[in-house]
Short mmCIF file of C-alpha atoms in Angstrom, two decimals:
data_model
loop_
_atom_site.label_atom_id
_atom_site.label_comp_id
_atom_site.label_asym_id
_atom_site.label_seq_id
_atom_site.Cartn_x
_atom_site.Cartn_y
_atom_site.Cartn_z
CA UNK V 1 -6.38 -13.53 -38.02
CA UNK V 2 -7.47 -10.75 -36.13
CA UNK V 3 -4.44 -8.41 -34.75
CA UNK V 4 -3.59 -9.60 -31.01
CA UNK V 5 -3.30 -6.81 -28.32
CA UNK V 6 0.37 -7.41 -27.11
CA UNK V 7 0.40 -5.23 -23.92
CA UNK V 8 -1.98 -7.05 -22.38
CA UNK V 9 -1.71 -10.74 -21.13
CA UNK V 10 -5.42 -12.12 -20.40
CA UNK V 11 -5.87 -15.72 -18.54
CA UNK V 12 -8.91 -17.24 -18.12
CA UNK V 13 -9.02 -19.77 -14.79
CA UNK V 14 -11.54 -21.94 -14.22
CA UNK V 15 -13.40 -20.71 -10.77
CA UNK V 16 -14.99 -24.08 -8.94
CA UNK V 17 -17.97 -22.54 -7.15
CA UNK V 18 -18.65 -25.09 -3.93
CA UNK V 19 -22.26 -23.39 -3.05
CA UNK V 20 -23.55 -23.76 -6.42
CA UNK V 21 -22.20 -27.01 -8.09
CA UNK V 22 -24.01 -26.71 -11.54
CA UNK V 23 -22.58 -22.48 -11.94
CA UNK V 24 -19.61 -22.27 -14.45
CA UNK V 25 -17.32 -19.21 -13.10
CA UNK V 26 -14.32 -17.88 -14.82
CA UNK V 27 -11.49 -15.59 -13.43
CA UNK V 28 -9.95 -13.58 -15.07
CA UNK V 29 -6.20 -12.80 -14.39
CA UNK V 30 -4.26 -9.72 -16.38
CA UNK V 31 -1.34 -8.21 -16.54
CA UNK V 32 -0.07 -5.49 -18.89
CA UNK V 33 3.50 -5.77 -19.83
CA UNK V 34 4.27 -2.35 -20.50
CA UNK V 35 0.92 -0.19 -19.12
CA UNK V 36 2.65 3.25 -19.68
CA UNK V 37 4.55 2.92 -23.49
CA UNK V 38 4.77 6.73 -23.93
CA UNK V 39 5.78 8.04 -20.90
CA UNK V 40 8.59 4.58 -21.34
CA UNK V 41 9.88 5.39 -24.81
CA UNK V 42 9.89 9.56 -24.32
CA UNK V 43 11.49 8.66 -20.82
CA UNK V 44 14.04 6.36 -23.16
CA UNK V 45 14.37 9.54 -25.22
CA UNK V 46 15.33 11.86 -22.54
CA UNK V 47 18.24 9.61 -21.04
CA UNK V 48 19.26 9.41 -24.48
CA UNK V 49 19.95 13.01 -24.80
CA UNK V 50 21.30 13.46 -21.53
CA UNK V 51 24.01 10.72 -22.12
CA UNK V 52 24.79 12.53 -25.47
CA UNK V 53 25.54 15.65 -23.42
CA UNK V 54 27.45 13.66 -20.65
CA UNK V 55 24.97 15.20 -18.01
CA UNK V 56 24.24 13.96 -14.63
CA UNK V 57 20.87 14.47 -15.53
CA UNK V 58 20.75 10.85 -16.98
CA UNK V 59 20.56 9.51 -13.19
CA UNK V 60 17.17 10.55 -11.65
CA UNK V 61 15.92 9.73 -15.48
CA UNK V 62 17.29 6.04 -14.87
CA UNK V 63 15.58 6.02 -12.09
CA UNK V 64 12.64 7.44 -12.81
CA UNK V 65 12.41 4.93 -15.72
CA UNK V 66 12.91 2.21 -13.55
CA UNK V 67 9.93 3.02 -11.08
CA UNK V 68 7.81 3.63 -13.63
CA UNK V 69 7.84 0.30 -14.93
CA UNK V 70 7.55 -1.21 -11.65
CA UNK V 71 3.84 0.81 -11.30
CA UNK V 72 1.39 -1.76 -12.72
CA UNK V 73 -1.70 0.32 -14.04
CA UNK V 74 -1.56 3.23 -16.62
CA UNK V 75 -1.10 6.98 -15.87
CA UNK V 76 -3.10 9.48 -17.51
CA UNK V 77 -0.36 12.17 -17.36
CA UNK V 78 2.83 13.17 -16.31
CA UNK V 79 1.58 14.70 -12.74
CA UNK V 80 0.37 11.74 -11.82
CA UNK V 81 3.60 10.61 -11.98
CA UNK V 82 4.65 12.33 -9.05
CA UNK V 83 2.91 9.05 -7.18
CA UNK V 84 6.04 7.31 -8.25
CA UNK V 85 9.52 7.50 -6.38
CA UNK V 86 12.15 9.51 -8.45
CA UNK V 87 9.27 11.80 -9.84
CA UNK V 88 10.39 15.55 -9.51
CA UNK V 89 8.68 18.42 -11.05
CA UNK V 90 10.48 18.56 -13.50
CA UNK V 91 10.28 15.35 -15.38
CA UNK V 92 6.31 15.67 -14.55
CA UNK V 93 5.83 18.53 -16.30
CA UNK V 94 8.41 17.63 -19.00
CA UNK V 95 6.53 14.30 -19.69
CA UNK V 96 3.46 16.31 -19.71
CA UNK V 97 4.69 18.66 -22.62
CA UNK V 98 5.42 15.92 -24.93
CA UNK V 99 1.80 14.27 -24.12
CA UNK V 100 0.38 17.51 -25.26
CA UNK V 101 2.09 17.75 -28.41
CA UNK V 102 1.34 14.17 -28.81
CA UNK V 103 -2.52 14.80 -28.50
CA UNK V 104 -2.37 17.55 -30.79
CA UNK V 105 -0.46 15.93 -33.31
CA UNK V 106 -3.10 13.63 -33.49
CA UNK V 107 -1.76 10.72 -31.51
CA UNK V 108 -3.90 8.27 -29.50
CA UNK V 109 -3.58 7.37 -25.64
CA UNK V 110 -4.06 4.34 -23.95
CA UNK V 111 -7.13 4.68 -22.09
CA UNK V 112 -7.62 2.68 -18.53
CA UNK V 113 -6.65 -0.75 -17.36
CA UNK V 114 -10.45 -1.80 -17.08
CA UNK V 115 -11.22 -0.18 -20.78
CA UNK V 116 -8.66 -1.79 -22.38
CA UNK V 117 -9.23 -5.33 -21.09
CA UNK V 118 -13.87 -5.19 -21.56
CA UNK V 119 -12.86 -3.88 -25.30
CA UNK V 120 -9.98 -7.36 -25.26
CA UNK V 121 -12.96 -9.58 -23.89
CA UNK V 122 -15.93 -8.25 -25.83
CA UNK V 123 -14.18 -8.61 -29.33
CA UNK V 124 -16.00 -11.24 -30.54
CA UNK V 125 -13.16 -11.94 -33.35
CA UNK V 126 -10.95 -13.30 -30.36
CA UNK V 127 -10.56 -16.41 -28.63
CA UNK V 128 -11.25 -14.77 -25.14
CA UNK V 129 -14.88 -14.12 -25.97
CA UNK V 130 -16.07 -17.73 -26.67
CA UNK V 131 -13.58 -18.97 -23.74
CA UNK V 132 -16.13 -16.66 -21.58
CA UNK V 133 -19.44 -18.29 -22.69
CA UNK V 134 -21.22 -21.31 -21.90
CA UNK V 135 -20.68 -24.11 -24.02
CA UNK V 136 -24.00 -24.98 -24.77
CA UNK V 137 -25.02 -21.49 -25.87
CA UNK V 138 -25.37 -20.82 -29.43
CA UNK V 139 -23.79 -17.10 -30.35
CA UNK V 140 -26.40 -16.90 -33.66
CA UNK V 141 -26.35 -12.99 -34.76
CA UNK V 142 -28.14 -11.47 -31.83
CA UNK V 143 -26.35 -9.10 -30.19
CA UNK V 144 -28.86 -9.11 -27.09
CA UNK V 145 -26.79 -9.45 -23.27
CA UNK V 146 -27.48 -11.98 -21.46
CA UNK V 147 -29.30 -11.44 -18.43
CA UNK V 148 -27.66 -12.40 -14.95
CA UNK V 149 -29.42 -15.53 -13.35
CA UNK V 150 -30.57 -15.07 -9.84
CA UNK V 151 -28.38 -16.65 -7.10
CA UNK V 152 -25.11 -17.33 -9.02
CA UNK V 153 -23.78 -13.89 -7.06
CA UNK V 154 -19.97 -14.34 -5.81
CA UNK V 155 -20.56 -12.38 -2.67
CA UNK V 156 -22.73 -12.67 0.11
CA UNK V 157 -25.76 -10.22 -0.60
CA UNK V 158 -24.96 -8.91 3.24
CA UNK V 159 -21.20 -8.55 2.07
CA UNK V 160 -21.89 -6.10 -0.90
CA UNK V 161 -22.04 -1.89 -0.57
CA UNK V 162 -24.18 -0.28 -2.80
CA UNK V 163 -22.31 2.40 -4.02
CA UNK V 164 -23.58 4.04 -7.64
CA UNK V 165 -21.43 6.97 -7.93
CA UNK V 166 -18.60 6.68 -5.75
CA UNK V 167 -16.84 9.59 -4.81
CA UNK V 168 -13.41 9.74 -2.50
CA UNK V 169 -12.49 12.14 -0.09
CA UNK V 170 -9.21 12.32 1.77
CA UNK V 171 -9.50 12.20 5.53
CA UNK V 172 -6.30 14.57 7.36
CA UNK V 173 -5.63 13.89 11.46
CA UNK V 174 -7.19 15.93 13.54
CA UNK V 175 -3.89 15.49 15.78
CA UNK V 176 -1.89 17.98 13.75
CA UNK V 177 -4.66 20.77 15.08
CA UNK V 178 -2.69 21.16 18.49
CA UNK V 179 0.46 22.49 19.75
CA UNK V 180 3.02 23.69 17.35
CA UNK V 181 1.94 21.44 14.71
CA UNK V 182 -1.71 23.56 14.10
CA UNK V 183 0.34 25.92 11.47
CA UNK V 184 1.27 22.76 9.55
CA UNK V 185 -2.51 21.95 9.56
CA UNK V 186 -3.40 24.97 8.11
CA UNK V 187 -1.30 24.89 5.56
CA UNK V 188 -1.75 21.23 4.60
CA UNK V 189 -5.61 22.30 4.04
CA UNK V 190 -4.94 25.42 2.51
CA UNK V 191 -2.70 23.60 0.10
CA UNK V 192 -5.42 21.16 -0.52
CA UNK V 193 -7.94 23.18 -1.51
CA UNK V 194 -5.69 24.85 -3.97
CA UNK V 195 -5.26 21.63 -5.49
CA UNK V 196 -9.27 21.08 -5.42
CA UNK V 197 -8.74 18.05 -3.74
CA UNK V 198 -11.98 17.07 -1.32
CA UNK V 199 -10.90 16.51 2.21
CA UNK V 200 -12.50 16.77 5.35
CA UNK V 201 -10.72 16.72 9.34
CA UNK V 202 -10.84 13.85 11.50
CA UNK V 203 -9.67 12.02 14.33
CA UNK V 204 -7.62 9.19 13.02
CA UNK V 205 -6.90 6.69 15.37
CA UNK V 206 -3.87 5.77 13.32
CA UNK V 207 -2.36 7.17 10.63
CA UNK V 208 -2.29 10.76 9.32
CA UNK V 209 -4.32 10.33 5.79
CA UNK V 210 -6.88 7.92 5.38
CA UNK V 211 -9.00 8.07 2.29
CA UNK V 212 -12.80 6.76 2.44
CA UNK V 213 -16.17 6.56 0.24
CA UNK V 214 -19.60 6.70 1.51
CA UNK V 215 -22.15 4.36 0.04
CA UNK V 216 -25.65 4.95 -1.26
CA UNK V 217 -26.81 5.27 2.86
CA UNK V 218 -24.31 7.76 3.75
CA UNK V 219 -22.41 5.75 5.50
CA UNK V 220 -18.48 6.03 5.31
CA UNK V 221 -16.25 2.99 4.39
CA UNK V 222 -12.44 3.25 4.12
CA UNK V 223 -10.36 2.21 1.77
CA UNK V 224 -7.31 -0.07 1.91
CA UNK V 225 -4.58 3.02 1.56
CA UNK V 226 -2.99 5.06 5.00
CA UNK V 227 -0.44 7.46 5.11
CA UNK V 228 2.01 7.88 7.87
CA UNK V 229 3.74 11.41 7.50
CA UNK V 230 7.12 12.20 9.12
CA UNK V 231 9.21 15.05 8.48
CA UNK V 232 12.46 14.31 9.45
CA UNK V 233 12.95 16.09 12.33
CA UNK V 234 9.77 13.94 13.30
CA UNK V 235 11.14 10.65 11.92
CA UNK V 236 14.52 11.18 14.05
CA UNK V 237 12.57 12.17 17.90
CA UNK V 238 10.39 9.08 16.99
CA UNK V 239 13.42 6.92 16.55
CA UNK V 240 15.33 8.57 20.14
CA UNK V 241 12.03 8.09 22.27
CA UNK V 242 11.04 4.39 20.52
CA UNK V 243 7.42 5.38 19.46
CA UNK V 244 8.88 4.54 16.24
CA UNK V 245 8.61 0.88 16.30
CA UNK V 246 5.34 1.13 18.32
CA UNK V 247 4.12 3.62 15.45
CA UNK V 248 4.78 0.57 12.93
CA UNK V 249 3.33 -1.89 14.80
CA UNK V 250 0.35 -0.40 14.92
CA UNK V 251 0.49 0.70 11.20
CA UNK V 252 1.19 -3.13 10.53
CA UNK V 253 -1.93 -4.63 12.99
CA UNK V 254 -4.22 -2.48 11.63
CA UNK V 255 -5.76 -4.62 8.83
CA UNK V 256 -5.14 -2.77 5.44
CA UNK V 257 -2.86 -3.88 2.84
CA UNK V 258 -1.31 -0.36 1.67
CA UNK V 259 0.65 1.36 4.64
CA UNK V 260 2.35 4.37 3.26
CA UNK V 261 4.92 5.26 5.04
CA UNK V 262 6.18 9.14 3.66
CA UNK V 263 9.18 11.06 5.17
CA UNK V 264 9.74 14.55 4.07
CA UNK V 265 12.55 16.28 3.99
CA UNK V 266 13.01 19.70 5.26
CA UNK V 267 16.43 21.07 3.70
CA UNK V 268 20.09 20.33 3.63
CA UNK V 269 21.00 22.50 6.18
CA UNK V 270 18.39 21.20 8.87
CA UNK V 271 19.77 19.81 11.84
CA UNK V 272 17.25 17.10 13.43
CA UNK V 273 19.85 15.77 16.27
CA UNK V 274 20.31 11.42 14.99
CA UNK V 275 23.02 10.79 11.99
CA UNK V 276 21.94 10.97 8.25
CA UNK V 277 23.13 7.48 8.19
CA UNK V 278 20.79 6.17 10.60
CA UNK V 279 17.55 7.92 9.27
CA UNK V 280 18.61 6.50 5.83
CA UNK V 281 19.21 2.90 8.15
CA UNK V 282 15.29 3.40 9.13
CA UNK V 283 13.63 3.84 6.14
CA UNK V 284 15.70 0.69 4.53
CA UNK V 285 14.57 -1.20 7.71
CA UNK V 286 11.05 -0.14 7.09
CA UNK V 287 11.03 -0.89 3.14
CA UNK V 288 12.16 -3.98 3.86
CA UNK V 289 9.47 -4.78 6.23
CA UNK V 290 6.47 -4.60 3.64
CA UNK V 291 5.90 -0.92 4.12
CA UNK V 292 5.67 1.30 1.17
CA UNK V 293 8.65 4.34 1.62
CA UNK V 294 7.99 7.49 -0.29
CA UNK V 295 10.78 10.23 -0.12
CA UNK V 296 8.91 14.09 -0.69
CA UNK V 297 11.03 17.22 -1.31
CA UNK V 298 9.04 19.79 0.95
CA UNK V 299 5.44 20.32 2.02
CA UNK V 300 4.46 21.16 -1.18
CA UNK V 301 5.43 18.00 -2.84
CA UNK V 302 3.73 15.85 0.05
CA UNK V 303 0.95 17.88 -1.19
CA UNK V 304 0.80 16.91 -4.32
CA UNK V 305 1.60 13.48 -3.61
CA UNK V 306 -1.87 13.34 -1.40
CA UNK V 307 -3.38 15.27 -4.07
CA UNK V 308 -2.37 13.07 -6.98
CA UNK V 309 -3.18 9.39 -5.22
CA UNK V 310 -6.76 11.12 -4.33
CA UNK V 311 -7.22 11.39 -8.42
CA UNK V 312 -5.97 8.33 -8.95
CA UNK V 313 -8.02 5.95 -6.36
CA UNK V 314 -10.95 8.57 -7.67
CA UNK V 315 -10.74 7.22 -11.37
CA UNK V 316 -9.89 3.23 -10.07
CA UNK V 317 -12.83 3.26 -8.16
CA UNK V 318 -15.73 3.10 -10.69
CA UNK V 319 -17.45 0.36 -11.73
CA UNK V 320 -16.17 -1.75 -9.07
CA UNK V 321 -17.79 -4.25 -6.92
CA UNK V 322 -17.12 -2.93 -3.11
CA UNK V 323 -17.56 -5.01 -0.15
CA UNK V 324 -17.39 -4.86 3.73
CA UNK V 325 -14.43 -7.26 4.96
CA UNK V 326 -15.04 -6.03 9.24
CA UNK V 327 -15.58 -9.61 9.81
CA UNK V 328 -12.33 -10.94 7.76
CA UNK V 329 -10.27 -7.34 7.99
CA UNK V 330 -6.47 -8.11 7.45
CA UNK V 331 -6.94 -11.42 5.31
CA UNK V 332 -9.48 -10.10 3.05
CA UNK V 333 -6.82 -6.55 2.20
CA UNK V 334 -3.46 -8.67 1.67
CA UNK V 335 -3.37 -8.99 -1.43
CA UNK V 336 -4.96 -6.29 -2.90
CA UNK V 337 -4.40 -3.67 -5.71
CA UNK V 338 -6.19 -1.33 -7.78
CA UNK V 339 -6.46 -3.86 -10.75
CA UNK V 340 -8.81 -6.16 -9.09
CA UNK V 341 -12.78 -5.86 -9.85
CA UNK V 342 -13.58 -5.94 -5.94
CA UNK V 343 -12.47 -3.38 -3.38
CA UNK V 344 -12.82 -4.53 0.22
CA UNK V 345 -13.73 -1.80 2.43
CA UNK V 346 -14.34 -1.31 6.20
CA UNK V 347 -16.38 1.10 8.02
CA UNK V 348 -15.32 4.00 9.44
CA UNK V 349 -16.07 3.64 13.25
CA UNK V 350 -15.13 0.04 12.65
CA UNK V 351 -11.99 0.48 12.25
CA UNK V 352 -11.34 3.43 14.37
CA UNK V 353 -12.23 1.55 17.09
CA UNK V 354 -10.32 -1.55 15.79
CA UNK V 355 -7.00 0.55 15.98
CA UNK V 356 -7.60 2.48 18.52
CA UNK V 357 -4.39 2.46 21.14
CA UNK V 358 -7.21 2.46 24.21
CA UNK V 359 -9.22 -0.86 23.09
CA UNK V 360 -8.65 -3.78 24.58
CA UNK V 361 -5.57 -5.98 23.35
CA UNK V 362 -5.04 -9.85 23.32
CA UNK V 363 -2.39 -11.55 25.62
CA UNK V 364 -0.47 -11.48 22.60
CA UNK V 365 -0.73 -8.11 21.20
CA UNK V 366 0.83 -7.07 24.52
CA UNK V 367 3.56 -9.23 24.38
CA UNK V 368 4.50 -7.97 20.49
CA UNK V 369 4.61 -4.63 22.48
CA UNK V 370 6.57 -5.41 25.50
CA UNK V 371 8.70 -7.12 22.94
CA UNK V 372 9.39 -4.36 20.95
CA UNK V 373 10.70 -2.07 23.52
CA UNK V 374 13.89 -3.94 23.41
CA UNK V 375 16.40 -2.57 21.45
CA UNK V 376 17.20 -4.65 17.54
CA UNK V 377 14.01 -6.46 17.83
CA UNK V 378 11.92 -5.37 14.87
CA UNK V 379 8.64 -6.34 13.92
CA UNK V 380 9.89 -9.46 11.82
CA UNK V 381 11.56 -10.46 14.58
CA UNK V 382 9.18 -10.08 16.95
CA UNK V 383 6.74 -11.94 14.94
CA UNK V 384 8.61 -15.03 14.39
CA UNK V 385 8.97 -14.94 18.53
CA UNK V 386 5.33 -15.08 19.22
CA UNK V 387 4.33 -17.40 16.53
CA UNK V 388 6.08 -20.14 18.75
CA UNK V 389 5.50 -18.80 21.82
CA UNK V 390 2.08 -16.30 21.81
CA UNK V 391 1.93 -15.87 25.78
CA UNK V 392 5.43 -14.90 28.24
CA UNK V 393 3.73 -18.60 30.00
CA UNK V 394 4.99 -20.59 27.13
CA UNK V 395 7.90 -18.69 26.99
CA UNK V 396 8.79 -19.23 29.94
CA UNK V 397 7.41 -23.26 30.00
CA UNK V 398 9.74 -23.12 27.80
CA UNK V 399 12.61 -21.73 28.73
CA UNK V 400 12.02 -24.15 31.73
CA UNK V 401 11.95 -27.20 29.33
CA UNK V 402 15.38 -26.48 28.56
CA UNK V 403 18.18 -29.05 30.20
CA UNK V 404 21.12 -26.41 30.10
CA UNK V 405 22.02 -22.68 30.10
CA UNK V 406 23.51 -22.42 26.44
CA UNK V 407 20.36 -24.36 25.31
CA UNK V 408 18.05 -21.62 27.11
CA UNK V 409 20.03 -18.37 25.59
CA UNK V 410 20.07 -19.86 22.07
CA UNK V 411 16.63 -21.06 22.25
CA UNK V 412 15.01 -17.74 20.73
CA UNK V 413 17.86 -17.85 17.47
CA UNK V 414 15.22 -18.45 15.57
CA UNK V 415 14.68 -17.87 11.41
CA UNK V 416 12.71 -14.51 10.52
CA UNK V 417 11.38 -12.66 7.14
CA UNK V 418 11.27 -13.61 3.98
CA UNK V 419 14.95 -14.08 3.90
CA UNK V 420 14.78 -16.63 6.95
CA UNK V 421 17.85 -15.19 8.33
CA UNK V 422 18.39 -16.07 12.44
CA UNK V 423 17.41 -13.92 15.33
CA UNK V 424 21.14 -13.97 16.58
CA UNK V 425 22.26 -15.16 19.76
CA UNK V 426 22.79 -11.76 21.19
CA UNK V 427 19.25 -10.92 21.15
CA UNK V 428 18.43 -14.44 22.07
CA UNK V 429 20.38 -14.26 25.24
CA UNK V 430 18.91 -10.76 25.85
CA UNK V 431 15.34 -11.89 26.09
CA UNK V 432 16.07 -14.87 28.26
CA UNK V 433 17.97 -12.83 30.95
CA UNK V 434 14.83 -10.21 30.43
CA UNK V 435 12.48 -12.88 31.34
CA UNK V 436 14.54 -15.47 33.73
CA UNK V 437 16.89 -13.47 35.45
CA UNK V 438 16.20 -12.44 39.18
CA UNK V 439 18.45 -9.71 39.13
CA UNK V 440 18.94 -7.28 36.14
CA UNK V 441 22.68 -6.26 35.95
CA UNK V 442 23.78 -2.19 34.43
#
């Protein structure tokens, strides 16, 4: 019996195709258990020691242990690990000592995701390969591939981008290139280059990093990953003059599934004028809404972290099937990650002017705005408002269905988020007197 790879957890699902009733598809779902065993067990090894010593040290090693196996797809060293959250320098280049003796005492790494499940699948000793063929096809001995039969394509023909050798490039906002922020700029880019990373200058119309590829025509199609920077003295005047909820509205309506949000520090003894408590009150509030949070120590480490995540979408992106969602942008990005064998994309101007804050906005989008200027109602809430009531008409038809004044203040109290937890009452009885009162009272 030929020896089972037990990292890796392969499912074949049959795939119904409606358009072409007599095509047998497959899908095929994986999942490694444990995608980065070295980096676990030498990880494992360090927290050992530490604890031996009775050092602190054994903390940010916890926790660095525990993010790590939270990251689905393999690393390929320890600085890429600075992706991660609770990824100093340090352990980085600690972890990426012990590869190198590793590799020179002979040992083996585990190569990608997408080599480690075709060499799974094309083993002809396992079950998976037969599961993958036709039933009526005899194997023989030939080892001769099968060639593709016209019209039993997944995707539209229109759909697909024809992209042989695709190359990404990180996009920086052309924003930080005025006013007092233009020394930042120039350092971001020098720092960049430094760390060879391609990049080019744009105006973003949201966002501060985008990162894109351009397809066999030249053209330039983005890819489902933006970066929101803040230092903190940035994150704390957004919070005082409320762009900050408009920010992440924006961030949230603008159709691709990874928003980064990253907040870097800038020193213990930096002032930036709103509590510790409440910055630290924001970035939970933000996690918690479906945004990814990544802490940075200084410029430097933002840096890195750009620099790193531009080598890693680099290597994830070949041999991949790419293909324009404009038409179904939002829907189509969801659910995405770098383990699936399609990568939607969007064009450039497409989505620039998609996001832009000057195009023109539905009934609804407004009302999500004019909503969010009051204070306590986040996005989640604001959401579950205008899914029963998308226009302030039926809001207010409603409101003017109601056959007392208790029933009209509670009538917003409604369930929100994945938790379903209530509005509240307060900020029920806030929006009604916002929208039915005459008078507005101090």
């Amino acid at each position: 019996m030929p020896k089972q790879n037990s990292n890796l957890r392969l499912r074949i699902v049959p795939d119904a195709d409606t358009t072409q009733p007599s095509t047998k598809r497959a899908r095929i779902a994986v999942r490694m258990h444990h995608p980065n065993p070295l980096f676990e067990r030498w990880l494992q090894e360090m927290i050992a020691k530490a604890e031996e010593r009775n050092t602190m040290g054994r903390i940010p090693l916890q926790k660095a242990l525990e993010s790590l196996r939270m990251f689905p797809l393999p690393l390929a060293s320890g600085r890429d690990c600075y992706i991660l959250a609770h990824f100093g320098r340090t352990i980085c280049e600690a972890l990426d000592q012990k590869l190198r003796a590793h590799v020179a005492n002979g040992g083996e790494t585990l190569g990608s995701c997408r080599e480690v499940v075709e060499r799974v699948l094309n083993d002809r000793r396992e079950g998976h390969y037969r599961e993958l063929l036709p039933e009526d096809l005899d194997l023989g001995d030939t080892e001769d591939e099968m060639e593709p039969c016209a019209g039993t394509s997944s995707e539209p023909a229109e759909q697909v981008v024809n992209i042989r050798d695709p190359k990404v490039i990180l996009l920086v906002d052309t924003a930080e290139t005025i006013g007092k922020s233009k020394s930042n700029l120039d350092r971001t880019l020098k720092a960049l280059q430094q760390n060879h990373v391609e990049h080019e200058v744009r105006r973003l119309s949201v966002g501060d990093f985008l990162w894109i590829v351009r397809d066999d025509t030249g053209a330039e199609f983005i890819l489902p990953y933006v970066v929101e920077r803040k230092r903190m003295d940035d994150l704390a005047s957004s919070i005082k003059d409320g762009r900050f909820h408009e920010q992440k509205f924006r961030l949230k309506q603008c159709g691709l599934a990874n928003v980064i949000y990253l907040i870097e520090h800038l020193g213990n003894n930096r002032q930036v004028g709103v509590p510790a408590s409440t910055l630290s009150q924001a970035a939970l509030n933000t996690f918690v809404q479906d945004f990814t949070v990544k802490y940075t120590e200084n410029h430097l480490h933002t840096v890195l972290y750009l620099a790193t995540m531009t080598g890693l979408l680099g290597k994830n992106v070949k041999n991949k099937t790419f293909q324009n969602i404009a038409n179904q942008l939002g829907e189509a990005t969801k659910d995405f990650n770098l383990s699936h064998s399609t990568i939607p994309l969007i064009a450039f101007e497409t989505f620039n002017k998609q996001s832009s804050k000057t195009r023109a906005c539905t009934v609804k989008e407004i009302f999500m705005k004019q909503l969010l200027q009051v204070k306590l109602l986040t996005i989640e809430k604001v959401n579950a408002i205008v899914e029963r009531y998308p226009t302030p008409r039926k809001l207010f038809l409603a409101f003017e269905r109601c056959t007392s004044e208790a029933e009209k203040e509670r009538l917003l109290n409604l369930p929100y988020g994945p938790a379903k937890r209530n509005i509240g009452l307060k900020l029920s009885k806030i929006v009604y007197q916002l929208f039915m009162s005459d008078v507005y009272q101090r």
